[in-house]
Amino acid sequence: MVATKRKRRGGLEVQAKKPKRSPKDAGQPAKQADAAKEAEEENRDRIPGPVCKGKWKNKERVLIFSSRGINFRTRHLMQDLRTLMPHSKADTKMDRKDKLFVINEVCEMKNCNKCIYFEAKKKQDLYMWLSNSPHGPSAKFLVQNIHTLAELKMTGNCLKGSRPLLSFDPAFDDLPHYALLKEMLIQIFSTPRYHPKSQPFVDHVFTFTILDNRIWFRNFQIIEEDAALVEIGPRFVLNLIKIFQGSFGGPTLYENPHYQSPNMHRRIIRSITAAKYREKQQVKDVQKLRKKEPKTILPHDPTADVFVTPAEEKPIEIQWVKPEPKVDLKARKRRIYKRHRKLQQKMSRGSAKSISG
């Protein structure tokens, strides 16, 4: 029987080296044919080894972490991105006092060449940095309208570690800064082929759409029955601020002219509300001044009495006799009641004296 052996990485079965022929075996071809048939029958019943995944060539690793002071929604968003990206790595929160170029050293220690860094300010504003460490470029965004995977609106589901399809708006190819962002997003969000933690399936889509000078991120599941899309989450909106030549700094390649800082936005809202209140106060002051002004007497218009018909004059009657006073019934009842009460009191006193005598 011919001996067989299996590859170490689990590929196809390979026959071992054939033994050297001896002069005794030269005259026995029939026995060798029978042994080959027996080996084939055994191989049919044997379970084949796992399919070789191939070599992992694109070794992109993304570091996803944040600064201190983030809220629960940002923390959930960061955890969702780590779940959807099997080629990501995590790290502890960075102190807000540290400079941003320290992140390049952290990426080098973690053996990562891409970075997604969430920076929180004033416990209400969230900024996202996408960087190619350590040489750049890098982009800074303001994150708005965050919805996470745990929300009930997101009814879809996908296999953990599966590779996504990346869908981009055609507007990404129109302008050079959007083309640069498209290449950065492809390198960061696409799962490398044959990654050890990834699965060889494609069952969800990352969509990047440009609307209102912002990038809208969505994640959809692909349903096998009718190829419909169901949103999984998370979802968020990226408002571009600047693109830098280096990693977390350097010369500015592009600055968004439509960007408005959150502080300026809040200031405009406060000024609008203050203007409304000020306008109401001015209206009240004007009304008070009008009330205090003397009324202007208009001259008599002679044409105003044209259609007035004079009434008949009644004779003047002079009353010579004083009218009788009106009788107050309530006062009369009150006087009668008092008189009756006094009589009862006198009678009760007289009876008491006669009994005592």
mmCIF file of C-alpha atoms in Angstrom:
data_model
loop_
_atom_site.group_PDB
_atom_site.id
_atom_site.type_symbol
_atom_site.label_atom_id
_atom_site.label_comp_id
_atom_site.label_asym_id
_atom_site.label_seq_id
_atom_site.Cartn_x
_atom_site.Cartn_y
_atom_site.Cartn_z
ATOM 1 C CA MET A 1 0.000 0.000 0.000
ATOM 2 C CA VAL A 2 1.331 3.400 -0.979
ATOM 3 C CA ALA A 3 1.964 5.712 1.979
ATOM 4 C CA THR A 4 0.437 9.192 1.840
ATOM 5 C CA LYS A 5 1.027 12.363 3.807
ATOM 6 C CA ARG A 6 -0.815 15.686 4.153
ATOM 7 C CA LYS A 7 0.534 19.213 3.875
ATOM 8 C CA ARG A 8 1.142 20.996 7.147
ATOM 9 C CA ARG A 9 -1.125 24.001 6.226
ATOM 10 C CA GLY A 10 -3.994 21.734 5.209
ATOM 11 C CA GLY A 11 -3.859 21.565 1.428
ATOM 12 C CA LEU A 12 -4.330 18.699 -0.999
ATOM 13 C CA GLU A 13 -2.943 15.315 -0.149
ATOM 14 C CA VAL A 14 0.485 14.509 -1.621
ATOM 15 C CA GLN A 15 1.859 11.053 -2.099
ATOM 16 C CA ALA A 16 5.077 10.135 -0.377
ATOM 17 C CA LYS A 17 8.182 9.286 -2.286
ATOM 18 C CA LYS A 18 7.989 5.962 -4.059
ATOM 19 C CA PRO A 19 10.258 3.266 -2.652
ATOM 20 C CA LYS A 20 13.176 2.146 -4.771
ATOM 21 C CA ARG A 21 12.532 -0.813 -6.970
ATOM 22 C CA SER A 22 14.393 -3.990 -6.265
ATOM 23 C CA PRO A 23 14.983 -6.790 -8.777
ATOM 24 C CA LYS A 24 12.445 -8.898 -6.861
ATOM 25 C CA ASP A 25 9.649 -6.345 -7.398
ATOM 26 C CA ALA A 26 10.341 -5.980 -11.110
ATOM 27 C CA GLY A 27 8.337 -9.090 -11.892
ATOM 28 C CA GLN A 28 5.314 -8.194 -9.794
ATOM 29 C CA PRO A 29 3.424 -5.385 -11.654
ATOM 30 C CA ALA A 30 0.055 -6.916 -10.835
ATOM 31 C CA LYS A 31 0.619 -6.680 -7.083
ATOM 32 C CA GLN A 32 1.587 -3.009 -7.370
ATOM 33 C CA ALA A 33 -1.581 -2.235 -9.357
ATOM 34 C CA ASP A 34 -3.716 -3.885 -6.653
ATOM 35 C CA ALA A 35 -1.965 -1.841 -3.965
ATOM 36 C CA ALA A 36 -2.635 1.394 -5.918
ATOM 37 C CA LYS A 37 -6.340 0.541 -6.167
ATOM 38 C CA GLU A 38 -6.559 -0.086 -2.438
ATOM 39 C CA ALA A 39 -4.905 3.284 -1.764
ATOM 40 C CA GLU A 40 -7.423 5.059 -3.999
ATOM 41 C CA GLU A 41 -10.341 3.425 -2.191
ATOM 42 C CA GLU A 42 -8.962 4.562 1.166
ATOM 43 C CA ASN A 43 -8.495 8.091 -0.117
ATOM 44 C CA ARG A 44 -12.143 8.258 -1.189
ATOM 45 C CA ASP A 45 -13.359 7.619 2.357
ATOM 46 C CA ARG A 46 -10.858 10.024 3.913
ATOM 47 C CA ILE A 47 -12.069 13.589 4.804
ATOM 48 C CA PRO A 48 -10.093 16.215 2.821
ATOM 49 C CA GLY A 49 -8.141 18.875 4.681
ATOM 50 C CA PRO A 50 -9.224 22.510 4.950
ATOM 51 C CA VAL A 51 -8.823 24.726 1.910
ATOM 52 C CA CYS A 52 -5.677 26.821 2.025
ATOM 53 C CA LYS A 53 -6.585 30.475 2.606
ATOM 54 C CA GLY A 54 -3.598 31.799 0.785
ATOM 55 C CA LYS A 55 -0.959 34.277 1.834
ATOM 56 C CA TRP A 56 -1.851 37.401 3.790
ATOM 57 C CA LYS A 57 -0.098 40.099 1.785
ATOM 58 C CA ASN A 58 -1.975 43.362 2.511
ATOM 59 C CA LYS A 59 -1.111 43.832 6.177
ATOM 60 C CA GLU A 60 -3.100 46.976 6.899
ATOM 61 C CA ARG A 61 -3.730 47.487 10.611
ATOM 62 C CA VAL A 62 -5.899 50.305 11.956
ATOM 63 C CA LEU A 63 -5.554 51.719 15.457
ATOM 64 C CA ILE A 64 -8.917 52.913 16.851
ATOM 65 C CA PHE A 65 -8.876 54.792 20.144
ATOM 66 C CA SER A 66 -9.920 58.112 21.673
ATOM 67 C CA SER A 67 -9.043 60.863 24.102
ATOM 68 C CA ARG A 68 -10.377 61.189 27.611
ATOM 69 C CA GLY A 69 -13.691 62.903 28.180
ATOM 70 C CA ILE A 70 -15.835 61.110 25.565
ATOM 71 C CA ASN A 71 -19.470 60.292 26.286
ATOM 72 C CA PHE A 72 -21.231 56.923 26.104
ATOM 73 C CA ARG A 73 -22.407 57.388 22.499
ATOM 74 C CA THR A 74 -18.864 57.947 21.245
ATOM 75 C CA ARG A 75 -17.660 54.940 23.189
ATOM 76 C CA HIS A 76 -20.329 52.736 21.602
ATOM 77 C CA LEU A 77 -19.506 54.087 18.132
ATOM 78 C CA MET A 78 -15.823 53.297 18.642
ATOM 79 C CA GLN A 79 -16.675 49.762 19.799
ATOM 80 C CA ASP A 80 -18.941 49.242 16.760
ATOM 81 C CA LEU A 81 -16.135 50.199 14.377
ATOM 82 C CA ARG A 82 -13.784 47.769 16.114
ATOM 83 C CA THR A 83 -16.386 45.021 15.718
ATOM 84 C CA LEU A 84 -16.913 45.698 12.012
ATOM 85 C CA MET A 85 -13.186 45.978 11.225
ATOM 86 C CA PRO A 86 -11.329 42.761 12.127
ATOM 87 C CA HIS A 87 -8.005 44.348 11.153
ATOM 88 C CA SER A 88 -8.323 47.010 13.878
ATOM 89 C CA LYS A 89 -6.513 47.307 17.175
ATOM 90 C CA ALA A 90 -7.412 49.073 20.412
ATOM 91 C CA ASP A 91 -5.447 51.129 22.899
ATOM 92 C CA THR A 92 -6.036 53.003 26.130
ATOM 93 C CA LYS A 93 -7.429 56.531 26.101
ATOM 94 C CA MET A 94 -4.935 59.290 25.502
ATOM 95 C CA ASP A 95 -4.607 62.248 27.829
ATOM 96 C CA ARG A 96 -5.894 65.521 26.389
ATOM 97 C CA LYS A 97 -2.736 67.339 27.485
ATOM 98 C CA ASP A 98 -0.546 65.242 25.170
ATOM 99 C CA LYS A 99 0.326 66.472 21.699
ATOM 100 C CA LEU A 100 -1.212 64.759 18.712
ATOM 101 C CA PHE A 101 2.088 63.748 17.123
ATOM 102 C CA VAL A 102 2.524 61.281 20.027
ATOM 103 C CA ILE A 103 -0.088 59.108 18.275
ATOM 104 C CA ASN A 104 2.491 58.248 15.597
ATOM 105 C CA GLU A 105 4.663 56.627 18.265
ATOM 106 C CA VAL A 106 1.661 54.721 19.616
ATOM 107 C CA CYS A 107 0.907 53.439 16.095
ATOM 108 C CA GLU A 108 4.524 52.324 15.716
ATOM 109 C CA MET A 109 4.395 50.430 19.028
ATOM 110 C CA LYS A 110 1.114 48.780 18.042
ATOM 111 C CA ASN A 111 2.509 47.949 14.558
ATOM 112 C CA CYS A 112 -0.305 49.923 12.856
ATOM 113 C CA ASN A 113 0.003 52.032 9.726
ATOM 114 C CA LYS A 114 -3.503 53.624 9.841
ATOM 115 C CA CYS A 115 -5.267 55.410 12.684
ATOM 116 C CA ILE A 116 -8.789 56.542 13.606
ATOM 117 C CA TYR A 117 -8.609 58.894 16.574
ATOM 118 C CA PHE A 118 -11.670 60.380 18.315
ATOM 119 C CA GLU A 119 -11.034 63.695 20.029
ATOM 120 C CA ALA A 120 -13.637 65.074 22.458
ATOM 121 C CA LYS A 121 -13.871 68.748 23.394
ATOM 122 C CA LYS A 122 -16.138 70.465 25.934
ATOM 123 C CA LYS A 123 -17.865 67.088 26.539
ATOM 124 C CA GLN A 124 -20.222 67.801 23.628
ATOM 125 C CA ASP A 125 -18.153 68.182 20.440
ATOM 126 C CA LEU A 126 -16.566 65.129 18.771
ATOM 127 C CA TYR A 127 -13.785 65.278 16.177
ATOM 128 C CA MET A 128 -12.423 62.365 14.154
ATOM 129 C CA TRP A 129 -8.896 62.095 12.742
ATOM 130 C CA LEU A 130 -8.114 59.758 9.835
ATOM 131 C CA SER A 131 -4.372 59.407 9.417
ATOM 132 C CA ASN A 132 -1.826 57.427 7.456
ATOM 133 C CA SER A 133 0.935 56.989 10.013
ATOM 134 C CA PRO A 134 3.695 58.111 10.124
ATOM 135 C CA HIS A 135 4.106 60.019 6.833
ATOM 136 C CA GLY A 136 0.577 61.271 6.219
ATOM 137 C CA PRO A 137 -1.709 62.583 4.890
ATOM 138 C CA SER A 138 -4.316 63.091 7.610
ATOM 139 C CA ALA A 139 -7.814 64.581 7.712
ATOM 140 C CA LYS A 140 -9.823 66.115 10.538
ATOM 141 C CA PHE A 141 -13.631 65.845 10.645
ATOM 142 C CA LEU A 142 -16.441 66.999 12.877
ATOM 143 C CA VAL A 143 -18.715 64.017 13.680
ATOM 144 C CA GLN A 144 -22.455 64.697 13.759
ATOM 145 C CA ASN A 145 -25.719 62.698 14.017
ATOM 146 C CA ILE A 146 -24.290 59.551 15.603
ATOM 147 C CA HIS A 147 -26.430 56.386 15.753
ATOM 148 C CA THR A 148 -24.947 53.127 17.050
ATOM 149 C CA LEU A 149 -25.519 49.428 16.437
ATOM 150 C CA ALA A 150 -27.457 48.953 19.674
ATOM 151 C CA GLU A 151 -30.341 51.207 18.627
ATOM 152 C CA LEU A 152 -33.637 49.525 17.808
ATOM 153 C CA LYS A 153 -33.914 51.258 14.434
ATOM 154 C CA MET A 154 -31.052 49.148 13.065
ATOM 155 C CA THR A 155 -32.736 45.817 12.297
ATOM 156 C CA GLY A 156 -30.020 44.264 10.090
ATOM 157 C CA ASN A 157 -27.319 41.800 11.073
ATOM 158 C CA CYS A 158 -24.135 40.506 9.476
ATOM 159 C CA LEU A 159 -21.487 37.887 10.123
ATOM 160 C CA LYS A 160 -18.743 39.048 12.449
ATOM 161 C CA GLY A 161 -15.457 39.456 10.602
ATOM 162 C CA SER A 162 -16.949 39.345 7.096
ATOM 163 C CA ARG A 163 -15.425 41.537 4.400
ATOM 164 C CA PRO A 164 -17.509 44.571 3.348
ATOM 165 C CA LEU A 165 -18.145 46.130 -0.032
ATOM 166 C CA LEU A 166 -17.276 49.829 -0.242
ATOM 167 C CA SER A 167 -19.728 51.993 -2.169
ATOM 168 C CA PHE A 168 -18.749 55.591 -2.987
ATOM 169 C CA ASP A 169 -20.714 58.474 -4.384
ATOM 170 C CA PRO A 170 -19.703 59.481 -7.963
ATOM 171 C CA ALA A 171 -18.965 62.964 -6.579
ATOM 172 C CA PHE A 172 -15.782 61.573 -4.990
ATOM 173 C CA ASP A 173 -14.146 61.532 -8.428
ATOM 174 C CA ASP A 174 -15.038 65.126 -9.316
ATOM 175 C CA LEU A 175 -12.810 67.069 -6.892
ATOM 176 C CA PRO A 176 -9.191 66.289 -5.943
ATOM 177 C CA HIS A 177 -9.669 66.534 -2.161
ATOM 178 C CA TYR A 178 -12.578 64.086 -2.326
ATOM 179 C CA ALA A 179 -10.438 61.721 -4.431
ATOM 180 C CA LEU A 180 -7.752 61.830 -1.723
ATOM 181 C CA LEU A 181 -10.347 61.114 0.972
ATOM 182 C CA LYS A 182 -11.706 58.224 -1.089
ATOM 183 C CA GLU A 183 -8.277 56.583 -1.216
ATOM 184 C CA MET A 184 -7.848 57.062 2.544
ATOM 185 C CA LEU A 185 -11.271 55.562 3.269
ATOM 186 C CA ILE A 186 -10.551 52.577 1.009
ATOM 187 C CA GLN A 187 -7.280 51.824 2.770
ATOM 188 C CA ILE A 188 -8.769 52.221 6.264
ATOM 189 C CA PHE A 189 -12.203 50.554 6.028
ATOM 190 C CA SER A 190 -11.490 47.715 3.569
ATOM 191 C CA THR A 191 -10.647 44.418 5.283
ATOM 192 C CA PRO A 192 -7.414 42.890 3.866
ATOM 193 C CA ARG A 193 -7.803 39.659 1.979
ATOM 194 C CA TYR A 194 -6.841 36.455 3.845
ATOM 195 C CA HIS A 195 -6.726 38.332 7.161
ATOM 196 C CA PRO A 196 -6.562 35.775 10.006
ATOM 197 C CA LYS A 197 -9.578 37.254 11.850
ATOM 198 C CA SER A 198 -11.723 37.834 8.750
ATOM 199 C CA GLN A 199 -14.229 35.533 7.081
ATOM 200 C CA PRO A 200 -14.285 34.833 3.306
ATOM 201 C CA PHE A 201 -17.815 36.194 2.936
ATOM 202 C CA VAL A 202 -19.287 39.473 1.691
ATOM 203 C CA ASP A 203 -22.644 40.195 3.303
ATOM 204 C CA HIS A 204 -22.684 43.951 4.047
ATOM 205 C CA VAL A 205 -21.919 47.276 2.339
ATOM 206 C CA PHE A 206 -20.257 50.458 3.593
ATOM 207 C CA THR A 207 -21.703 53.453 1.733
ATOM 208 C CA PHE A 208 -20.073 56.898 1.615
ATOM 209 C CA THR A 209 -22.330 59.604 0.191
ATOM 210 C CA ILE A 210 -21.650 63.327 -0.279
ATOM 211 C CA LEU A 211 -24.561 65.595 0.567
ATOM 212 C CA ASP A 212 -24.628 69.166 1.884
ATOM 213 C CA ASN A 213 -20.787 69.311 1.781
ATOM 214 C CA ARG A 214 -20.622 66.397 4.231
ATOM 215 C CA ILE A 215 -19.800 62.682 4.012
ATOM 216 C CA TRP A 216 -22.638 60.407 5.174
ATOM 217 C CA PHE A 217 -21.623 56.926 6.367
ATOM 218 C CA ARG A 218 -24.090 54.010 6.312
ATOM 219 C CA ASN A 219 -23.757 50.249 6.775
ATOM 220 C CA PHE A 220 -26.264 47.906 5.063
ATOM 221 C CA GLN A 221 -26.779 44.156 5.124
ATOM 222 C CA ILE A 222 -27.213 42.280 1.838
ATOM 223 C CA ILE A 223 -30.186 39.887 2.058
ATOM 224 C CA GLU A 224 -29.683 36.779 -0.045
ATOM 225 C CA GLU A 225 -33.322 36.202 -1.025
ATOM 226 C CA ASP A 226 -33.987 39.344 -3.039
ATOM 227 C CA ALA A 227 -30.690 41.284 -2.730
ATOM 228 C CA ALA A 228 -32.426 43.967 -0.674
ATOM 229 C CA LEU A 229 -30.555 46.175 1.791
ATOM 230 C CA VAL A 230 -31.301 46.469 5.505
ATOM 231 C CA GLU A 231 -29.430 49.007 7.596
ATOM 232 C CA ILE A 232 -27.207 47.592 10.330
ATOM 233 C CA GLY A 233 -25.460 50.626 11.732
ATOM 234 C CA PRO A 234 -23.622 52.543 12.891
ATOM 235 C CA ARG A 235 -24.377 55.739 11.026
ATOM 236 C CA PHE A 236 -22.742 59.139 11.328
ATOM 237 C CA VAL A 237 -21.970 62.277 9.311
ATOM 238 C CA LEU A 238 -18.435 63.611 8.741
ATOM 239 C CA ASN A 239 -18.017 67.342 8.225
ATOM 240 C CA LEU A 240 -14.558 67.929 6.747
ATOM 241 C CA ILE A 241 -12.447 70.621 8.418
ATOM 242 C CA LYS A 242 -8.904 70.307 7.025
ATOM 243 C CA ILE A 243 -6.586 67.922 5.214
ATOM 244 C CA PHE A 244 -2.935 67.969 6.321
ATOM 245 C CA GLN A 245 0.104 66.775 4.460
ATOM 246 C CA GLY A 246 1.667 65.062 7.479
ATOM 247 C CA SER A 247 0.270 62.723 10.089
ATOM 248 C CA PHE A 248 -1.665 64.785 12.691
ATOM 249 C CA GLY A 249 -0.142 68.031 11.463
ATOM 250 C CA GLY A 250 1.969 69.612 8.777
ATOM 251 C CA PRO A 251 1.108 71.939 5.887
ATOM 252 C CA THR A 252 -2.582 72.345 5.100
ATOM 253 C CA LEU A 253 -3.540 70.778 1.763
ATOM 254 C CA TYR A 254 -7.223 71.733 1.871
ATOM 255 C CA GLU A 255 -9.488 73.751 4.149
ATOM 256 C CA ASN A 256 -13.260 73.506 3.918
ATOM 257 C CA PRO A 257 -14.743 76.988 3.238
ATOM 258 C CA HIS A 258 -18.249 75.780 4.203
ATOM 259 C CA TYR A 259 -17.212 74.572 7.655
ATOM 260 C CA GLN A 260 -18.744 76.289 10.664
ATOM 261 C CA SER A 261 -17.365 75.517 14.106
ATOM 262 C CA PRO A 262 -19.771 74.289 16.818
ATOM 263 C CA ASN A 263 -18.946 77.336 18.958
ATOM 264 C CA MET A 264 -19.931 79.682 16.135
ATOM 265 C CA HIS A 265 -23.098 77.679 15.495
ATOM 266 C CA ARG A 266 -24.149 77.891 19.140
ATOM 267 C CA ARG A 267 -23.299 81.591 19.184
ATOM 268 C CA ILE A 268 -25.538 82.253 16.159
ATOM 269 C CA ILE A 269 -28.420 80.354 17.789
ATOM 270 C CA ARG A 270 -28.024 82.376 20.980
ATOM 271 C CA SER A 271 -27.912 85.641 19.020
ATOM 272 C CA ILE A 272 -31.106 84.694 17.139
ATOM 273 C CA THR A 273 -32.977 83.949 20.359
ATOM 274 C CA ALA A 274 -31.641 87.139 21.945
ATOM 275 C CA ALA A 275 -32.772 89.155 18.903
ATOM 276 C CA LYS A 276 -36.291 87.707 19.200
ATOM 277 C CA TYR A 277 -36.449 88.614 22.905
ATOM 278 C CA ARG A 278 -35.077 92.099 22.186
ATOM 279 C CA GLU A 279 -37.698 92.652 19.487
ATOM 280 C CA LYS A 280 -40.515 91.693 21.872
ATOM 281 C CA GLN A 281 -39.206 94.126 24.477
ATOM 282 C CA GLN A 282 -39.054 96.925 21.910
ATOM 283 C CA VAL A 283 -42.668 96.293 20.895
ATOM 284 C CA LYS A 284 -43.753 96.480 24.548
ATOM 285 C CA ASP A 285 -41.848 99.741 25.056
ATOM 286 C CA VAL A 286 -43.475 101.288 21.976
ATOM 287 C CA GLN A 287 -46.920 100.300 23.255
ATOM 288 C CA LYS A 288 -46.213 101.919 26.636
ATOM 289 C CA LEU A 289 -45.074 105.154 24.969
ATOM 290 C CA ARG A 290 -48.219 105.252 22.848
ATOM 291 C CA LYS A 291 -50.412 104.954 25.934
ATOM 292 C CA LYS A 292 -48.607 107.851 27.623
ATOM 293 C CA GLU A 293 -48.908 110.181 24.610
ATOM 294 C CA PRO A 294 -51.802 112.730 24.739
ATOM 295 C CA LYS A 295 -54.676 111.882 22.498
ATOM 296 C CA THR A 296 -54.970 114.133 19.474
ATOM 297 C CA ILE A 297 -58.441 115.697 19.154
ATOM 298 C CA LEU A 298 -59.549 115.770 15.575
ATOM 299 C CA PRO A 299 -61.602 118.738 14.343
ATOM 300 C CA HIS A 300 -65.311 118.198 13.832
ATOM 301 C CA ASP A 301 -66.175 117.059 10.351
ATOM 302 C CA PRO A 302 -69.366 118.830 9.146
ATOM 303 C CA THR A 303 -70.150 116.041 6.726
ATOM 304 C CA ALA A 304 -70.302 113.459 9.509
ATOM 305 C CA ASP A 305 -73.855 114.487 10.520
ATOM 306 C CA VAL A 306 -75.376 114.432 7.055
ATOM 307 C CA PHE A 307 -77.338 111.213 7.527
ATOM 308 C CA VAL A 308 -78.222 111.784 11.209
ATOM 309 C CA THR A 309 -81.997 112.247 11.683
ATOM 310 C CA PRO A 310 -82.940 114.426 14.684
ATOM 311 C CA ALA A 311 -85.287 112.840 17.243
ATOM 312 C CA GLU A 312 -88.514 114.417 18.491
ATOM 313 C CA GLU A 313 -88.092 116.723 21.453
ATOM 314 C CA LYS A 314 -89.911 115.501 24.570
ATOM 315 C CA PRO A 315 -91.575 118.005 26.927
ATOM 316 C CA ILE A 316 -89.674 118.727 30.101
ATOM 317 C CA GLU A 317 -91.553 117.478 33.182
ATOM 318 C CA ILE A 318 -90.799 119.005 36.575
ATOM 319 C CA GLN A 319 -91.586 116.836 39.615
ATOM 320 C CA TRP A 320 -93.015 118.978 42.434
ATOM 321 C CA VAL A 321 -93.698 116.202 44.986
ATOM 322 C CA LYS A 322 -90.942 114.310 46.726
ATOM 323 C CA PRO A 323 -91.091 110.656 45.783
ATOM 324 C CA GLU A 324 -91.885 108.146 48.481
ATOM 325 C CA PRO A 325 -88.930 106.292 49.875
ATOM 326 C CA LYS A 326 -88.541 102.684 48.873
ATOM 327 C CA VAL A 327 -89.317 100.093 51.515
ATOM 328 C CA ASP A 328 -86.352 97.942 52.455
ATOM 329 C CA LEU A 329 -87.843 94.551 53.252
ATOM 330 C CA LYS A 330 -84.615 93.083 54.588
ATOM 331 C CA ALA A 331 -84.171 95.924 57.108
ATOM 332 C CA ARG A 332 -87.813 95.556 58.207
ATOM 333 C CA LYS A 333 -87.390 91.808 58.780
ATOM 334 C CA ARG A 334 -84.224 92.485 60.738
ATOM 335 C CA ARG A 335 -85.973 95.019 63.017
ATOM 336 C CA ILE A 336 -88.910 92.661 63.643
ATOM 337 C CA TYR A 337 -86.521 89.831 64.495
ATOM 338 C CA LYS A 338 -84.631 92.036 67.022
ATOM 339 C CA ARG A 339 -87.858 93.196 68.662
ATOM 340 C CA HIS A 340 -89.150 89.642 68.993
ATOM 341 C CA ARG A 341 -85.841 88.512 70.444
ATOM 342 C CA LYS A 342 -85.865 91.259 73.116
ATOM 343 C CA LEU A 343 -89.404 90.272 74.186
ATOM 344 C CA GLN A 344 -88.345 86.636 74.566
ATOM 345 C CA GLN A 345 -85.369 87.669 76.706
ATOM 346 C CA LYS A 346 -87.608 89.774 79.045
ATOM 347 C CA MET A 347 -90.072 86.957 79.407
ATOM 348 C CA SER A 348 -87.366 84.466 80.239
ATOM 349 C CA ARG A 349 -85.937 86.807 82.907
ATOM 350 C CA GLY A 350 -89.363 87.377 84.552
ATOM 351 C CA SER A 351 -90.067 83.642 84.740
ATOM 352 C CA ALA A 352 -86.665 83.041 86.316
ATOM 353 C CA LYS A 353 -87.360 85.682 89.097
ATOM 354 C CA SER A 354 -90.771 84.194 89.945
ATOM 355 C CA ILE A 355 -89.313 80.738 90.367
ATOM 356 C CA SER A 356 -86.522 82.000 92.616
ATOM 357 C CA GLY A 357 -89.000 84.027 94.802
#
